[in-house]
Short mmCIF file of C-alpha atoms in Angstrom, two decimals:
data_model
loop_
_atom_site.label_atom_id
_atom_site.label_comp_id
_atom_site.label_asym_id
_atom_site.label_seq_id
_atom_site.Cartn_x
_atom_site.Cartn_y
_atom_site.Cartn_z
CA GLY Q 1 -0.09 0.09 0.07
CA ALA Q 2 1.00 3.69 -0.10
CA VAL Q 3 3.53 4.79 2.22
CA VAL Q 4 4.37 8.18 3.45
CA SER Q 5 7.74 8.69 5.26
CA GLN Q 6 8.62 11.58 7.59
CA HIS Q 7 11.98 12.30 8.82
CA PRO Q 8 13.22 12.65 11.36
CA SER Q 9 11.27 10.83 13.67
CA ARG Q 10 12.73 12.76 16.53
CA VAL Q 11 14.62 15.84 16.96
CA ILE Q 12 15.95 18.19 19.64
CA CYS Q 13 17.16 21.69 18.64
CA LYS Q 14 18.37 24.78 20.47
CA SER Q 15 16.47 27.49 20.90
CA GLY Q 16 16.77 30.28 17.92
CA THR Q 17 17.94 27.77 15.42
CA SER Q 18 16.00 26.26 12.50
CA VAL Q 19 15.03 22.66 11.89
CA LYS Q 20 13.76 20.98 8.75
CA ILE Q 21 11.09 17.78 8.74
CA GLU Q 22 11.01 16.10 5.52
CA CYS Q 23 7.55 14.49 4.13
CA ARG Q 24 7.97 11.81 1.36
CA SER Q 25 5.39 9.69 -0.50
CA LEU Q 26 7.29 6.66 -1.20
CA ASP Q 27 5.24 5.06 -3.91
CA PHE Q 28 2.84 7.43 -5.35
CA GLN Q 29 3.17 11.15 -6.52
CA ALA Q 30 1.54 13.50 -4.07
CA THR Q 31 0.11 16.64 -5.49
CA THR Q 32 -0.96 17.91 -2.19
CA MET Q 33 0.55 17.49 1.20
CA PHE Q 34 -0.88 18.72 4.34
CA TRP Q 35 1.10 19.67 7.52
CA TYR Q 36 -0.39 19.22 11.07
CA ARG Q 37 0.66 20.14 14.36
CA GLN Q 38 -0.34 18.13 17.59
CA PHE Q 39 0.47 19.29 21.24
CA PRO Q 40 -0.07 16.56 23.87
CA LYS Q 41 -3.36 15.36 24.71
CA GLN Q 42 -4.86 17.59 21.92
CA SER Q 43 -6.18 17.21 18.34
CA LEU Q 44 -4.27 17.80 15.17
CA MET Q 45 -4.52 21.18 14.01
CA LEU Q 46 -3.94 22.07 10.27
CA MET Q 47 -1.13 24.21 9.56
CA ALA Q 48 -0.95 24.48 6.00
CA THR Q 49 -1.84 23.02 2.33
CA SER Q 50 1.08 22.38 0.29
CA ASN Q 51 0.65 21.91 -3.59
CA GLU Q 52 3.64 21.04 -5.76
CA GLY Q 53 5.24 23.72 -7.69
CA SER Q 54 3.09 26.57 -5.89
CA LYS Q 55 3.10 28.22 -2.60
CA ALA Q 56 1.47 26.85 0.46
CA THR Q 57 -1.85 27.96 1.85
CA TYR Q 58 -1.62 28.54 5.61
CA GLU Q 59 -4.41 28.32 7.98
CA GLN Q 60 -5.45 31.44 9.97
CA GLY Q 61 -3.05 32.15 12.67
CA VAL Q 62 -0.28 29.97 11.07
CA GLU Q 63 2.98 32.17 10.76
CA LYS Q 64 3.98 31.51 7.05
CA ASP Q 65 7.46 33.04 7.68
CA LYS Q 66 8.11 30.95 10.96
CA PHE Q 67 6.81 27.69 9.41
CA LEU Q 68 8.31 27.44 6.01
CA ILE Q 69 6.79 24.86 3.49
CA ASN Q 70 8.36 23.91 0.25
CA HIS Q 71 6.76 21.12 -2.10
CA ALA Q 72 9.35 21.10 -4.84
CA SER Q 73 8.67 17.66 -6.15
CA LEU Q 74 5.94 15.62 -6.40
CA THR Q 75 7.23 13.07 -3.79
CA LEU Q 76 8.78 15.74 -1.26
CA SER Q 77 7.51 18.43 0.81
CA THR Q 78 9.35 19.86 3.78
CA LEU Q 79 8.62 21.93 6.85
CA THR Q 80 11.00 24.24 8.36
CA VAL Q 81 10.73 25.77 11.70
CA THR Q 82 12.63 28.85 11.72
CA SER Q 83 13.97 30.47 14.77
CA ALA Q 84 12.53 27.61 16.98
CA HIS Q 85 11.46 28.57 20.55
CA PRO Q 86 10.35 26.14 23.26
CA GLU Q 87 6.81 26.56 22.54
CA ASP Q 88 7.12 25.21 18.94
CA SER Q 89 7.96 21.95 20.64
CA SER Q 90 5.29 19.54 19.23
CA PHE Q 91 4.41 16.41 17.09
CA TYR Q 92 4.54 17.36 13.58
CA ILE Q 93 2.33 15.15 10.95
CA CYS Q 94 2.00 15.25 7.38
CA SER Q 95 -0.18 13.70 4.95
CA ALA Q 96 -0.13 13.17 1.33
CA SER Q 97 -2.98 12.97 -1.46
CA GLN Q 98 -2.27 11.16 -4.62
CA GLY Q 99 -4.25 13.63 -6.64
CA GLY Q 100 -5.70 16.39 -4.61
CA GLY Q 101 -9.06 17.31 -4.25
CA VAL Q 102 -12.18 15.40 -2.54
CA GLY Q 103 -12.07 11.74 -3.88
CA ASN Q 104 -8.53 10.81 -3.40
CA THR Q 105 -7.11 8.80 -0.10
CA ILE Q 106 -4.96 10.76 2.16
CA TYR Q 107 -2.08 8.86 3.76
CA PHE Q 108 -0.38 9.97 6.89
CA GLY Q 109 3.30 9.89 7.87
CA GLU Q 110 4.34 8.60 11.38
CA GLY Q 111 5.08 12.02 12.75
CA SER Q 112 7.96 13.92 13.92
CA TRP Q 113 8.42 14.82 17.56
CA LEU Q 114 10.16 18.40 17.86
CA THR Q 115 11.69 19.36 21.16
CA VAL Q 116 13.05 22.86 21.51
CA VAL Q 117 15.37 23.40 24.21
CA SER N 1 -12.15 26.96 15.63
CA GLN N 2 -11.45 24.47 12.73
CA GLN N 3 -12.36 21.63 14.90
CA GLY N 4 -15.55 19.79 15.60
CA GLU N 5 -16.63 18.65 18.89
CA GLU N 6 -16.17 14.96 19.85
CA ASP N 7 -17.84 13.41 23.16
CA PRO N 8 -16.96 11.95 25.43
CA GLN N 9 -13.64 13.44 25.70
CA ALA N 10 -12.60 9.95 27.64
CA LEU N 11 -14.26 6.79 27.96
CA SER N 12 -13.18 3.90 30.10
CA ILE N 13 -14.84 0.49 29.72
CA GLN N 14 -14.56 -3.20 30.34
CA GLU N 15 -13.18 -5.54 27.85
CA GLY N 16 -15.83 -6.90 25.87
CA GLU N 17 -18.26 -3.74 26.22
CA ASN N 18 -19.27 -1.70 23.41
CA ALA N 19 -17.82 1.78 22.94
CA THR N 20 -19.45 4.73 21.55
CA MET N 21 -17.92 7.96 20.41
CA ASN N 22 -19.90 10.97 19.03
CA CYS N 23 -18.78 13.69 16.72
CA SER N 24 -20.12 17.00 15.50
CA TYR N 25 -19.10 19.32 12.83
CA LYS N 26 -19.63 22.78 11.53
CA THR N 27 -19.74 22.84 7.74
CA SER N 28 -21.22 20.78 5.01
CA ILE N 29 -18.92 18.02 4.09
CA ASN N 30 -18.20 15.43 1.16
CA ASN N 31 -17.17 12.86 3.78
CA LEU N 32 -16.23 12.00 7.20
CA GLN N 33 -13.48 9.72 8.42
CA TRP N 34 -12.43 8.12 11.56
CA TYR N 35 -8.79 7.69 12.53
CA ARG N 36 -7.39 5.99 15.43
CA GLN N 37 -3.96 7.08 17.20
CA ASN N 38 -1.80 5.40 19.65
CA SER N 39 -0.08 7.48 22.26
CA GLY N 40 2.71 9.56 20.40
CA ARG N 41 2.32 7.72 17.12
CA GLY N 42 0.85 8.45 13.81
CA LEU N 43 -2.51 7.93 12.70
CA VAL N 44 -4.40 4.78 11.54
CA HIS N 45 -7.55 5.31 9.07
CA LEU N 46 -10.47 3.34 10.29
CA ILE N 47 -13.27 4.02 8.06
CA LEU N 48 -14.63 6.61 5.58
CA ILE N 49 -18.41 7.45 5.20
CA ARG N 50 -19.56 9.69 2.44
CA SER N 51 -22.03 12.36 2.58
CA ASN N 52 -24.75 10.31 0.97
CA GLU N 53 -24.38 7.42 2.84
CA ARG N 54 -26.00 6.90 6.44
CA GLU N 55 -24.17 3.82 7.86
CA LYS N 56 -21.38 1.90 7.23
CA HIS N 57 -19.54 -1.23 8.79
CA SER N 58 -15.94 -2.40 8.75
CA GLY N 59 -15.56 -5.44 11.24
CA ARG N 60 -16.24 -4.67 14.84
CA LEU N 61 -16.78 -0.79 13.60
CA ARG N 62 -20.12 0.72 12.87
CA VAL N 63 -20.12 4.19 12.03
CA THR N 64 -23.33 6.36 11.45
CA LEU N 65 -23.85 9.89 9.71
CA ASP N 66 -26.68 12.40 9.93
CA THR N 67 -25.68 15.28 7.70
CA SER N 68 -29.01 16.95 9.10
CA LYS N 69 -27.60 17.28 12.54
CA LYS N 70 -23.94 17.42 11.45
CA SER N 71 -23.10 14.37 13.37
CA SER N 72 -21.51 11.10 13.43
CA SER N 73 -21.09 8.14 15.79
CA LEU N 74 -18.45 5.50 16.03
CA LEU N 75 -19.28 2.31 17.52
CA ILE N 76 -16.83 -0.43 18.31
CA THR N 77 -18.35 -3.54 19.54
CA ALA N 78 -16.84 -6.31 21.82
CA SER N 79 -13.82 -4.09 22.79
CA ARG N 80 -10.51 -5.43 23.34
CA ALA N 81 -7.78 -3.92 25.40
CA ALA N 82 -5.79 -3.45 22.11
CA ASP N 83 -8.59 -0.92 21.39
CA THR N 84 -7.24 1.40 23.79
CA ALA N 85 -6.23 4.51 21.75
CA SER N 86 -7.30 8.09 20.84
CA TYR N 87 -10.03 8.18 18.47
CA PHE N 88 -10.77 11.17 15.97
CA CYS N 89 -13.24 12.03 13.52
CA ALA N 90 -12.02 14.27 10.55
CA THR N 91 -14.19 16.02 7.80
CA VAL N 92 -13.45 17.02 4.41
CA PRO N 93 -15.85 20.16 3.98
CA THR N 94 -17.03 20.93 0.75
CA ASN N 95 -15.04 23.26 -1.60
CA GLN N 96 -12.01 23.29 0.51
CA GLY N 97 -9.53 21.42 -1.71
CA GLY N 98 -10.00 18.21 0.03
CA LYS N 99 -8.33 19.06 3.59
CA LEU N 100 -9.39 17.02 6.61
CA ILE N 101 -10.39 18.95 9.67
CA PHE N 102 -10.08 16.86 12.97
CA GLY N 103 -12.37 16.89 15.91
CA GLN N 104 -11.02 17.04 19.26
CA GLY N 105 -10.74 13.22 19.73
CA THR N 106 -12.17 10.76 22.56
CA GLU N 107 -9.66 8.85 24.72
CA LEU N 108 -10.61 5.39 24.97
CA SER N 109 -9.17 3.06 27.65
CA VAL N 110 -10.41 -0.54 27.49
CA LYS N 111 -9.62 -2.52 30.81
CA PRO N 112 -8.92 -6.25 30.58
#
């Protein structure tokens, strides 16, 4: 079946530095990828929708200059948390859709734990 | 808020009992999906029900959808300790590019 891979699964970074999380679709081309953030004991909050070859669409309240999203190919989207602070510590999950739109199955990655110290 | 409501927030039952979780949402939808998440892990897709469907079954899972009330329920029958996890409903709103919006989730604990 389709697989979406995230890397790294866990990362610790110092406050003020930037960290990049990768989301790859391993056996299909993902025209659309979604990035979510999940704090402990809470639900998944959609951060942005990433379309291959175009700028990401950010949800209200998400700082686009802080959470840089790049979807340069049909199999890779990256989320860069810039100038990370302890409050950015969270579980980040990506999902990928083969064709975008309503009728296509969405596959989720295993998530990436970010700890900012 | 982009999220819908789920209740209960937490549910504790004995093995063998049935577990029912409810979800309400705010906008018109194309479909509604239920996911399971073990602590600190990724999501497992359980079932999808389309807006023109009212009930769907998959193994021990039964999902209902009432679009007039903008609500759905997930029933897990004959629960097992291994069903212990968080369960989330997620909707695909119409005309929003296929994105999934998650409910707040129900934390289910099944005691052996």
